[in-house]
Coordinates of C-alpha atoms in Angstrom, one line a residue:
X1 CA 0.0 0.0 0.0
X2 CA 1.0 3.3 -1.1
X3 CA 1.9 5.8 1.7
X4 CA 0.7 9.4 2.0
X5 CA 4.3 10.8 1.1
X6 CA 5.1 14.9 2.5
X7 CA 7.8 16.7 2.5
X8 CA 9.2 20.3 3.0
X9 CA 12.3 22.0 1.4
X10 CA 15.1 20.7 2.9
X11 CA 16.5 23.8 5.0
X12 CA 19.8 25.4 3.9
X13 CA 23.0 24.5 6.4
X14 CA 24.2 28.5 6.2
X15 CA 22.2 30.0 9.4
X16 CA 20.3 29.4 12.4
X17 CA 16.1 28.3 11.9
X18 CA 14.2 30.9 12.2
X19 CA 10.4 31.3 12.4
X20 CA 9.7 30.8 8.4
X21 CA 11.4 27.7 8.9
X22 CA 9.0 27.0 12.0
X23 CA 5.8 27.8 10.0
X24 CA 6.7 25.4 7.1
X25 CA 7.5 22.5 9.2
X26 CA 4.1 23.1 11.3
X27 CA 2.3 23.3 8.1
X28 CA 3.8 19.8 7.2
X29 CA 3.2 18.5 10.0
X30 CA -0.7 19.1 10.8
X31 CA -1.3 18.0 7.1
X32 CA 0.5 15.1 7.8
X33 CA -1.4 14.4 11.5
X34 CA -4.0 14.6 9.5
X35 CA -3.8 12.1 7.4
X36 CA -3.0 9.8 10.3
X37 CA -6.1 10.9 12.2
X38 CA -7.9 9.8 8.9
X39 CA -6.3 6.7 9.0
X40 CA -3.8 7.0 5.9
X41 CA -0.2 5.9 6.7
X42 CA 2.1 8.7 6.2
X43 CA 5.8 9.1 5.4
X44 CA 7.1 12.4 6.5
X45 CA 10.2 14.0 5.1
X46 CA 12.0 16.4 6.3
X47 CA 16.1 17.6 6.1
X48 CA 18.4 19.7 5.6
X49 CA 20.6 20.9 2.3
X50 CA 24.5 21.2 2.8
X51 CA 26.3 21.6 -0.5
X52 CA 27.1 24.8 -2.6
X53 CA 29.4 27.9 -2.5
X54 CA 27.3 29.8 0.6
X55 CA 28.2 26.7 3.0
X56 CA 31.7 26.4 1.7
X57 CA 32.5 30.2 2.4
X58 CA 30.7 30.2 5.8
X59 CA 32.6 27.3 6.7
X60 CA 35.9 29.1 5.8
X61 CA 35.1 32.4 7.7
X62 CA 34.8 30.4 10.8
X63 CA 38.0 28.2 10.2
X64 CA 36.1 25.0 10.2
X65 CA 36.1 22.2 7.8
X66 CA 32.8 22.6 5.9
X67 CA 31.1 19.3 7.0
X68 CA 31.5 20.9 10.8
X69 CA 29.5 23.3 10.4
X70 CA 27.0 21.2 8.9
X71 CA 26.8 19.1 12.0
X72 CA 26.3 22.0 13.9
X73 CA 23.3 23.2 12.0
X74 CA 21.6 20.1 11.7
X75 CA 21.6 19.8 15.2
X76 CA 19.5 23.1 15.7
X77 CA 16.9 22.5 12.9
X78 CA 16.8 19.1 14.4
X79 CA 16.5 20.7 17.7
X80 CA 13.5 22.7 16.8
X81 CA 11.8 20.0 14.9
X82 CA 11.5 18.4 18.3
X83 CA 10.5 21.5 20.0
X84 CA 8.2 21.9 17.7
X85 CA 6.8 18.2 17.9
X86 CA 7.0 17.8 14.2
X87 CA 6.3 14.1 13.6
X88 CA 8.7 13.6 10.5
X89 CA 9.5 10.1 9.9
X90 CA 12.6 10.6 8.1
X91 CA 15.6 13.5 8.1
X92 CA 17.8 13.6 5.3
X93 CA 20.6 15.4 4.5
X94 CA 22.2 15.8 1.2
X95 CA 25.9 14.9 2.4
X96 CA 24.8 10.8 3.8
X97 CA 25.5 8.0 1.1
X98 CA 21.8 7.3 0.5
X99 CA 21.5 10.8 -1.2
X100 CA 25.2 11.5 -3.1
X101 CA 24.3 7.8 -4.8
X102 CA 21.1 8.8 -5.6
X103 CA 22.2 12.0 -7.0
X104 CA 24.9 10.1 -9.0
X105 CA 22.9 7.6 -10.7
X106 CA 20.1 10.9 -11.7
X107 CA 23.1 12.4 -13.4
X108 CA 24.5 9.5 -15.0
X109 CA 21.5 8.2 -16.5
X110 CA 20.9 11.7 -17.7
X111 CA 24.2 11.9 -19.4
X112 CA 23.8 8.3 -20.8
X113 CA 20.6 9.6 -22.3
X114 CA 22.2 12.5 -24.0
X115 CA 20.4 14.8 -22.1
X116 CA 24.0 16.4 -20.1
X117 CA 26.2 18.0 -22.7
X118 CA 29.4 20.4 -21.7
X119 CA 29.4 23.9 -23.4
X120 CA 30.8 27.4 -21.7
X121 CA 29.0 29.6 -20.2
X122 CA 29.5 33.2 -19.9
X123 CA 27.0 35.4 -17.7
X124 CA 26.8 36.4 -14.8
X125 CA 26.6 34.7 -11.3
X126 CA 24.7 35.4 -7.9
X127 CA 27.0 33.7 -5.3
X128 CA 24.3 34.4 -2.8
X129 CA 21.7 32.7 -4.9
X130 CA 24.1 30.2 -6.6
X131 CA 22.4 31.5 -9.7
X132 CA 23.4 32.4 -13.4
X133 CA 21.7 35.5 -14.1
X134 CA 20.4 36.6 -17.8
X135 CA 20.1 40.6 -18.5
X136 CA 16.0 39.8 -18.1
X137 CA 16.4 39.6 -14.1
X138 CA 18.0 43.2 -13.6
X139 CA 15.4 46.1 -12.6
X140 CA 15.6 49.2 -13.8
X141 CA 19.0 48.2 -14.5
X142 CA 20.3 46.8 -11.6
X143 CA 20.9 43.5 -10.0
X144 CA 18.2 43.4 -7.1
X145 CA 19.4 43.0 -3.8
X146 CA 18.2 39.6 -3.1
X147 CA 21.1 38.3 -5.6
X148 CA 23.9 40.1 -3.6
X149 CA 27.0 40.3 -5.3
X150 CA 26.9 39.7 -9.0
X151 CA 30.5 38.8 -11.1
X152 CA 30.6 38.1 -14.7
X153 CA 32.0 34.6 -15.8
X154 CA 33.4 32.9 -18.2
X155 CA 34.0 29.0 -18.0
X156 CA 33.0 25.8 -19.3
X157 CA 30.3 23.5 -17.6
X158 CA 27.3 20.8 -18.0
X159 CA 24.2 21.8 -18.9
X160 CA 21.2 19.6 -18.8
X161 CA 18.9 20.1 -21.8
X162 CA 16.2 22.1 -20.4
X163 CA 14.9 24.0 -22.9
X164 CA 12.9 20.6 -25.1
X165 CA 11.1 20.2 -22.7
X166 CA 9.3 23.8 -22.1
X167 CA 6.2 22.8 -24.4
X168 CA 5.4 19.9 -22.4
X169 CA 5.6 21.6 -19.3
X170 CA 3.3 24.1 -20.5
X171 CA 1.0 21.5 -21.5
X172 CA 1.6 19.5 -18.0
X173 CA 0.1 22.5 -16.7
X174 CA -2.8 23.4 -18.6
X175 CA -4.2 19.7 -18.6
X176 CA -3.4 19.8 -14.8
X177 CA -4.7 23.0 -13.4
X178 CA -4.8 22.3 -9.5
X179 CA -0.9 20.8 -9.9
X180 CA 0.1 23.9 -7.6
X181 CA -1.8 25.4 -4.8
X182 CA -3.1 28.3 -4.5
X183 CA -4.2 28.0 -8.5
X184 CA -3.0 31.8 -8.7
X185 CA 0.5 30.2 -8.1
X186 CA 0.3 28.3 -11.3
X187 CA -0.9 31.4 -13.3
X188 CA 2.6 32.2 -12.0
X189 CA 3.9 29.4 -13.5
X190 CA 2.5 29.5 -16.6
X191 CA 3.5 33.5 -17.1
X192 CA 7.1 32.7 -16.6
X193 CA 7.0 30.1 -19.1
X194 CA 5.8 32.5 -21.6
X195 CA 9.6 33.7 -22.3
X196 CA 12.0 30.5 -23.6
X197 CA 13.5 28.5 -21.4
X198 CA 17.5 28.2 -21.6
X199 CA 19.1 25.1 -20.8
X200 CA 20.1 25.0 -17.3
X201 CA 24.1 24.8 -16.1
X202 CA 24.1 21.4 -13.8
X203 CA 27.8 22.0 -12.7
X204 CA 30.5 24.4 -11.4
X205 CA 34.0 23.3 -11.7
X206 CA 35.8 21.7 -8.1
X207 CA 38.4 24.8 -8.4
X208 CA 35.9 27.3 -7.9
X209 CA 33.5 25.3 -6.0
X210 CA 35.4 22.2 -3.6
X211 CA 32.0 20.8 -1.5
X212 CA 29.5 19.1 -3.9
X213 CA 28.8 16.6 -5.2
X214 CA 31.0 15.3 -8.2
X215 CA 29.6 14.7 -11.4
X216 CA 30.1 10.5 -12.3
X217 CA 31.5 11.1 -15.6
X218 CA 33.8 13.9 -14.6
X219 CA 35.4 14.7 -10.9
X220 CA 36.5 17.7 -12.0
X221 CA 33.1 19.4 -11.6
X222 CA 30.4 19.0 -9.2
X223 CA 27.1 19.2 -8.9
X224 CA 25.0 22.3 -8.7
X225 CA 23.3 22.9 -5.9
X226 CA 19.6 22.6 -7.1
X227 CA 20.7 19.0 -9.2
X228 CA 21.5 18.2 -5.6
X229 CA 19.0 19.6 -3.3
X230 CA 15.8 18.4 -5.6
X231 CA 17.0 15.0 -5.6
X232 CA 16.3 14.7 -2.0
X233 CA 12.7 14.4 -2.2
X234 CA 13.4 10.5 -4.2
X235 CA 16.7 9.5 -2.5
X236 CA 15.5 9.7 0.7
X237 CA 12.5 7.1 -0.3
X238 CA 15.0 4.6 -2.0
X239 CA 15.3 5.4 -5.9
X240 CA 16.1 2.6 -7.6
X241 CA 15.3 0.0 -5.1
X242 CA 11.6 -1.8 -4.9
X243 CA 10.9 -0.1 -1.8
X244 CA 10.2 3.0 -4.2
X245 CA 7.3 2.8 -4.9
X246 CA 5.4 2.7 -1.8
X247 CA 5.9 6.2 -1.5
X248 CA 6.6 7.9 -4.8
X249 CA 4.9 9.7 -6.2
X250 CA 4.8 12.5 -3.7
X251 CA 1.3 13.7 -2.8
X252 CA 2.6 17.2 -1.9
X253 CA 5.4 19.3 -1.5
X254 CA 5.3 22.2 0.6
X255 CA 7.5 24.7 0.1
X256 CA 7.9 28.3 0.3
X257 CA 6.4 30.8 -2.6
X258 CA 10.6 31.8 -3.2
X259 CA 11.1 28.8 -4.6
X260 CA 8.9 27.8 -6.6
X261 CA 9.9 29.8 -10.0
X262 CA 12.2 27.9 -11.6
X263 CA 13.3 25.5 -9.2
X264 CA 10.1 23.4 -8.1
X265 CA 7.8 24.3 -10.9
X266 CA 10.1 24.1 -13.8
X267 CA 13.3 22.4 -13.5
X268 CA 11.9 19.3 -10.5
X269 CA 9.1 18.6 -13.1
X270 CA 11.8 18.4 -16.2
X271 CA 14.1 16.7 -14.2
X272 CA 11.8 13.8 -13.5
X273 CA 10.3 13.9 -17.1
X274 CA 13.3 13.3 -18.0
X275 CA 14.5 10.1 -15.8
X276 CA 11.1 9.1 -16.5
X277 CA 9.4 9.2 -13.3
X278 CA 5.9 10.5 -12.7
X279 CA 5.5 14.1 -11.0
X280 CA 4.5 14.9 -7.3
X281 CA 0.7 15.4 -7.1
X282 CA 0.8 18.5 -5.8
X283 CA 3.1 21.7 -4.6
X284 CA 1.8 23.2 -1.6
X285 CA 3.2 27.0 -2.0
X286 CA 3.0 29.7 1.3
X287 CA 3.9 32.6 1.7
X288 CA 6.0 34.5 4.2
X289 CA 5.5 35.0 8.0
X290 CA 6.7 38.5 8.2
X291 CA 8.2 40.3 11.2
X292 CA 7.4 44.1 11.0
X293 CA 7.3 43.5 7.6
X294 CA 10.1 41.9 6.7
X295 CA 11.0 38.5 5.6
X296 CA 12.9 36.5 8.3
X297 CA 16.1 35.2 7.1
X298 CA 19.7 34.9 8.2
X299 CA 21.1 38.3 6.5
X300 CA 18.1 40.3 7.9
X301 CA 19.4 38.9 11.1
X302 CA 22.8 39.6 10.8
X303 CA 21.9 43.3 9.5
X304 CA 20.2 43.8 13.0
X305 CA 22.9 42.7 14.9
X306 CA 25.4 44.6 13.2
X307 CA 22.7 48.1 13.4
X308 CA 22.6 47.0 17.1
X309 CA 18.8 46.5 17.0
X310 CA 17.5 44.4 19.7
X311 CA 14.7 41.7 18.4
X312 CA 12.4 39.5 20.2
X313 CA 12.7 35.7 18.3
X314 CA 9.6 34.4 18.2
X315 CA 11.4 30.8 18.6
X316 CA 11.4 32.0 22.1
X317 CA 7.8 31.6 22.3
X318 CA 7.9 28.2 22.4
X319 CA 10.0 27.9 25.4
X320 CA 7.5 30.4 27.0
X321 CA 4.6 29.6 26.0
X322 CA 4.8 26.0 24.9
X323 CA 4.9 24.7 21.2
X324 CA 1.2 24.6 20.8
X325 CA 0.5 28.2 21.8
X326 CA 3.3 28.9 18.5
X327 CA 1.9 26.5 16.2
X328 CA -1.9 27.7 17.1
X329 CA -0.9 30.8 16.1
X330 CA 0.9 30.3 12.8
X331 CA -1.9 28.4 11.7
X332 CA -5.3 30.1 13.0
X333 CA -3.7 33.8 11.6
X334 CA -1.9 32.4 8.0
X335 CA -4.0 32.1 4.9
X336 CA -1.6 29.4 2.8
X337 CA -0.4 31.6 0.0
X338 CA -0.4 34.6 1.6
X339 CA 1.8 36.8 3.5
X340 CA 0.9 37.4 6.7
X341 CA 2.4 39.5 9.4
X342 CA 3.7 38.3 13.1
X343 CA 3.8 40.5 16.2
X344 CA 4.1 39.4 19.7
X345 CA 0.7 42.0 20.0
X346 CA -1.1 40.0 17.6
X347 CA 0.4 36.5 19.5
X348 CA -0.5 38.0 23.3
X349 CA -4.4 38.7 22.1
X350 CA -5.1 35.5 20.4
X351 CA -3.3 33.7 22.7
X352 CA -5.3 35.5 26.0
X353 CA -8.5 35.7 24.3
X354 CA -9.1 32.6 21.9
X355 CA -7.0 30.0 24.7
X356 CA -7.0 31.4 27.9
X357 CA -10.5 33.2 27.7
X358 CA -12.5 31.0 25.3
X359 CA -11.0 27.4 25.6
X360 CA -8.9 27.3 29.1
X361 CA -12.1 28.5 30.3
X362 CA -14.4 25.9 29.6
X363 CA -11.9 23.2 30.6
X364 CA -11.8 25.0 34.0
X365 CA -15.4 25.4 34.8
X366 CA -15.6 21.9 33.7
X367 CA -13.5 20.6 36.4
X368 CA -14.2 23.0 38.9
X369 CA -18.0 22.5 38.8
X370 CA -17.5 18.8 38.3
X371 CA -15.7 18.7 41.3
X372 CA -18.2 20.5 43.5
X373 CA -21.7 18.9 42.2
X374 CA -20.9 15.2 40.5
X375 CA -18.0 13.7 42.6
X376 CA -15.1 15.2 40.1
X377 CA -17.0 12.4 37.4
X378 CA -18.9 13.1 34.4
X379 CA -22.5 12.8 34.8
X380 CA -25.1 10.5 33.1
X381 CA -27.1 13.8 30.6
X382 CA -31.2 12.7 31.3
X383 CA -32.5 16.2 30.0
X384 CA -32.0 17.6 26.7
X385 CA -33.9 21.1 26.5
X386 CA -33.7 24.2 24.6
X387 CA -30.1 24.7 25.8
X388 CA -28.6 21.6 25.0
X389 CA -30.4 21.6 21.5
X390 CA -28.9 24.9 20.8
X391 CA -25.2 23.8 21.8
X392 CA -25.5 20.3 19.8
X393 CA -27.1 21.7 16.8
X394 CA -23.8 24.2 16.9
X395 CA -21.6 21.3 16.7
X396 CA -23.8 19.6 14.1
X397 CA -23.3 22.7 11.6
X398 CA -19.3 22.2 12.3
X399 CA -18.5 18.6 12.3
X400 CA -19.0 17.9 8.8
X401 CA -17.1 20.6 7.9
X402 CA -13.8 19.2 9.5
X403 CA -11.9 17.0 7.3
X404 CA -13.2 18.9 4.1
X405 CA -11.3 21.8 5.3
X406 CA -8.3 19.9 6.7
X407 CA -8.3 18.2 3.2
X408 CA -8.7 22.3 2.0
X409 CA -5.9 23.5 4.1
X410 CA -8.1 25.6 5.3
X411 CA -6.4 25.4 8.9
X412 CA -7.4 28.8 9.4
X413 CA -10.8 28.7 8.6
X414 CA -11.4 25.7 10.8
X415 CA -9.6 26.9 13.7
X416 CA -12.0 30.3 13.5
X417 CA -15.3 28.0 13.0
X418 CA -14.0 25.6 16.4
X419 CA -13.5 28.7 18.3
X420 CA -17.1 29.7 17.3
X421 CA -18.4 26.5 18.6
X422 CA -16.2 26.9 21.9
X423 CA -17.7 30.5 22.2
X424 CA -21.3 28.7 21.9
X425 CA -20.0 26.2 24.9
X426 CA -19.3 29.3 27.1
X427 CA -22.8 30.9 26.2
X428 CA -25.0 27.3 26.7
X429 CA -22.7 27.6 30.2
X430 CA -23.9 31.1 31.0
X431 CA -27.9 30.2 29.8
X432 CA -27.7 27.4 32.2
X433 CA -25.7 28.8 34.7
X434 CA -25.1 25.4 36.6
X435 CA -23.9 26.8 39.5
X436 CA -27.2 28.4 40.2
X437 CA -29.1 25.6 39.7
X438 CA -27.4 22.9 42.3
X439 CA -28.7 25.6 45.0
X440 CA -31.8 24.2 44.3
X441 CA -33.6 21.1 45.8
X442 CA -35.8 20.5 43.4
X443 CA -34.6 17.0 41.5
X444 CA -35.0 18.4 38.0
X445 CA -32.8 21.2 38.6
X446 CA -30.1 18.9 39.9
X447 CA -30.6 16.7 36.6
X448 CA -29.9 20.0 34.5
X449 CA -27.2 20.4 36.6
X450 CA -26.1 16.3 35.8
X451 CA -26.8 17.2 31.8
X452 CA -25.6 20.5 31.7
X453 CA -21.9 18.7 33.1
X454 CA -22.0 16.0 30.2
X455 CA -22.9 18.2 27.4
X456 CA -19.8 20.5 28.7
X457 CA -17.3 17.6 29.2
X458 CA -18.6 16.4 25.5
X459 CA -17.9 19.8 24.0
X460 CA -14.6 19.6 25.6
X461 CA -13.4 16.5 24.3
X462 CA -14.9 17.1 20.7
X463 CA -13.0 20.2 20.8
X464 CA -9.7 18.3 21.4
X465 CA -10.1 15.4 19.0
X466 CA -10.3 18.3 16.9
X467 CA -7.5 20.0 17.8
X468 CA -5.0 17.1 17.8
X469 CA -3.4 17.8 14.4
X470 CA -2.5 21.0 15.3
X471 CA -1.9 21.5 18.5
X472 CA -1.0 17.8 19.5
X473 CA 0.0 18.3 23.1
X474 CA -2.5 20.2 24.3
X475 CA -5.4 18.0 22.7
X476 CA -3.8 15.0 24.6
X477 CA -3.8 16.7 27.8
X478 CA -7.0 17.9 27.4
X479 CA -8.1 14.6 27.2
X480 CA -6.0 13.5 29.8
X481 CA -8.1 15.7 31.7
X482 CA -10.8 14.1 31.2
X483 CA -9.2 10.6 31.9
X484 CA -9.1 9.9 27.9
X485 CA -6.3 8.4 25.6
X486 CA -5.4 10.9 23.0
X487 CA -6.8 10.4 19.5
X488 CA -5.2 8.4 17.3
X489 CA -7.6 8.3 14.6
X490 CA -10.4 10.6 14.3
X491 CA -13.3 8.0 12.7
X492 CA -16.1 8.0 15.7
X493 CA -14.5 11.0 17.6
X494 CA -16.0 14.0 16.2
X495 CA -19.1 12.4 16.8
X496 CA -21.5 13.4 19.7
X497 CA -22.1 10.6 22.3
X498 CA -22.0 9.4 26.1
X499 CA -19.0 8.0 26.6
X500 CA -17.5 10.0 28.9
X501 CA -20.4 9.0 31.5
X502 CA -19.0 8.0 34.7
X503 CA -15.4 9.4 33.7
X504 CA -12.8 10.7 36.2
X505 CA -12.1 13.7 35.8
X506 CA -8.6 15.4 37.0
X507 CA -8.4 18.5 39.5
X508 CA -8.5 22.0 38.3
X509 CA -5.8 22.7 36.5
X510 CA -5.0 26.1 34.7
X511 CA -4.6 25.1 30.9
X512 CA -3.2 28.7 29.6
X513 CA -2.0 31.3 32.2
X514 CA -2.6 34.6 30.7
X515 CA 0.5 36.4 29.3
X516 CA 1.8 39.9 29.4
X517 CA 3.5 41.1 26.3
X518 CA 6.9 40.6 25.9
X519 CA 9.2 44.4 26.7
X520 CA 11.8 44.6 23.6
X521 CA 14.2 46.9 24.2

């Protein structure tokens, strides 16, 4: 049986993980819980990408042997996977055997094929991007700051015929519309391969460039970085062995709107055309998580060191805060696609009013009250009134709406309809008002009482199941709470019942303290 097969980029071993890197991985990794809580077995990928001229110089400027520093970085993205509890199966990086054979045999069957040829090139080269340029990507005459220093060269080099296959990529495309997602992303697509394609340089020669990847049919060159990097997403799942199979193709990529034009969406899809592989399903393409609007990356770091500026991380909210506050956040405020903007403002009032005012409080007044009128145990629900209609039908309108919107990845969307329904459990709380009734002695009120605590401990563990691909943890101890497992699969628990009657419930606990924001200096 095929697996549900995921991956992200593979992160790039020239700087620290920052929170971009956080909010792809979370991504990943509630699509993936997802398809486990619908009962699909899943093979998460996840790594990191080590060759190319960026890593080589960094390595240099700190007097250490490149493959050094590339321990030392995969320890911190590894780090923060766990901190993160992204559920990745596998972690590969593009310096173990597995991959540099993988890569070998890609290239040498190309080459066999007649599809590798050697020519010289002579351009000009972005050694931040590890990019030839053309005079097409200049603005208003000038190289644009993402490409940092740009040289002119002259030298000779592989190049992997790129170009033949342009008019069935176009066509790929049109007879495929939903290939990339958001669709507007493939209108990208299909506007950039309006111009002709030129065939793409594969190499750069081992005196200019030392950590790669040699070519097989010549050790004098190795491989470029994105012949490399791609590669990943099929070496990692055991190209040309039988195992294959069970997990290619893909059935998404996610990756990040930067890289998308040319690398995933023209030269991945060529690339397998060409060894004669089928193409990944999907590409799942976000946007940025912006910090006061600015993209997060390792030279916008270093620039604010070097100003002096002093900047909260927002990595730091997860020590904090917990994980699950973080990956709430990321994915009840971003739109997939779309940029969206993070402040610790923005963090401190979703986290206070949607968590600790919305959610926390119902699991609170659950076990306080349980405590005080049913013997800390969920009651048997006998009366089903105007009240409890109200609140059920609530949940009625949402459940069916789950897993069409996980399937969606519209995370955000569902996340804003469950705190609608958590809202209605606080308002059925405040019609009944419980706590007013077990003052009376008349045995009908004490049965509300009895049904008003089952329909609350109900709402509280429907609200969890449906939590647990995003905020993992804190579904499992909200079920702990109310002496539950946590939810492995999510077939017959998002539906309303009674099993919690006669449940233990734990003491009072305070799920989400409230938080001040953060003082940056």
């Amino acid at each position: 049986m095929k697996q549900f097969f995921i991956t992200t980029a593979i992160d790039y071993a020239n700087g620290s993980p920052h929170l971009g890197h956080a909010y792809e991985k979370v991504l990943a990794d509630v699509i993936a819980r997802t398809q486990r809580l619908r009962g699909n077995p899943v093979h998460f990928l996840t790594g990191l990408d080590e060759h190319g001229q960026k890593v080589q110089q960094s390595a240099q400027a700190r007097q250490i042997a490149p493959q050094v520093l590339c321990d030392q970085v995969a320890e911190e993205f590894k780090t923060l996977l766990q901190t993160l509890h992204i559920s990745n199966d596998d972690y590969l990086r593009t310096t173990e055997p597995r991959h540099q054979h993988a890569v070998r045999a890609v290239l040498q069957k190309l080459y066999d094929q007649g599809d590798i040829y050697q020519g010289e090139y002579r351009g000009f080269y972005s050694a931040r991007q590890e990019q030839f340029l053309l005079e097409k990507d200049r603005v208003n005459g000038q190289w644009p700051e993402i490409y940092g220093e740009v040289v002119e060269v002259v030298e000779k080099n592989y190049f992997f015929k790129l170009a033949q296959h342009q008019d069935w990529l176009r066509d790929f495309l049109h007879t495929n519309p939903d290939w990339i997602f958001p669709a507007y992303r493939q209108k990208e697509v299909v506007e950039f391969l309006k111009e002709p394609l030129n065939d793409l340089c594969i190499s750069r020669p081992r005196e200019r460039l030392a950590w790669g990847i040699p070519l097989p049919f010549d050790e004098n060159f190795v491989t470029y970085v994105w012949f490399d990097a791609l590669v990943n997403y099929i070496s990692a799942v055991g190209y040309g062995t039988p195992e294959f199979s069970q997990n290619w193709p893909a059935d998404v990529h996610v990756i990040g709107k930067d890289i998308l034009v040319p690398a995933h969406a023209v030269y991945w899809p060529i690339m397998l055309k060409a060894i004669g592989l089928p193409l990944p399903r999907q590409l799942l393409v976000h946007g940025w998580v912006l910090l006061a609007g600015k993209k997060e990356s390792k030279t916008e770091i270093e620039r604010a060191k070097a100003a002096g500026e002093t900047r909260a991380n927002a990595l730091d909210l997860i020590v904090s805060h917990g994980a699950d506050a973080l990956r709430y956040f990321l994915q009840r405020v971003v739109v997939i696609g779309q940029d969206s903007d993070f402040s610790f403002e923005q963090f401190t009032a979703r986290y206070n009013s949607e968590l600790a005012d919305d959610l926390g409080n119902c699991v609170a007044r659950l076990l306080n009250m349980a405590s005080r009128y049913s013997g800390g145990k969920v009651p048997v629900a006998t009366i089903a009134e105007e009240p409890e209609h109200t609140l059920r039908a609530e949940w009625e309108k949402f459940a069916p709406e789950i897993i069409p919107l996980a399937d969606g990845y519209q995370f955000h969307t569902l996340l804003e309809k469950l705190n609608t329904f958590v809202k209605a459990i606080n308002r059925y709380l405040d019609v009944r008002s419980p706590w007013k009734l077990a003052k009376s002695a008349d045995p009908t009120d004490q049965a509300r009482v009895a049904s008003s605590l089952a329909h609350l401990a109900e709402s509280v563990r429907l609200t969890a199941a449906t939590l647990a691909p995003i905020t993992p943890e804190i579904s499992s101890r909200m079920l702990g709470l109310l002496g539950q497992p946590p939810v492995e699969k999510w077939a017959g628990n998002l539906t309303w019942g009674d099993r919690l009657a006669g449940a233990q419930l734990s003491e009072k606990v305070i799920l989400f303290p409230k938080i001040e924001l953060p003082k940056v200096g």
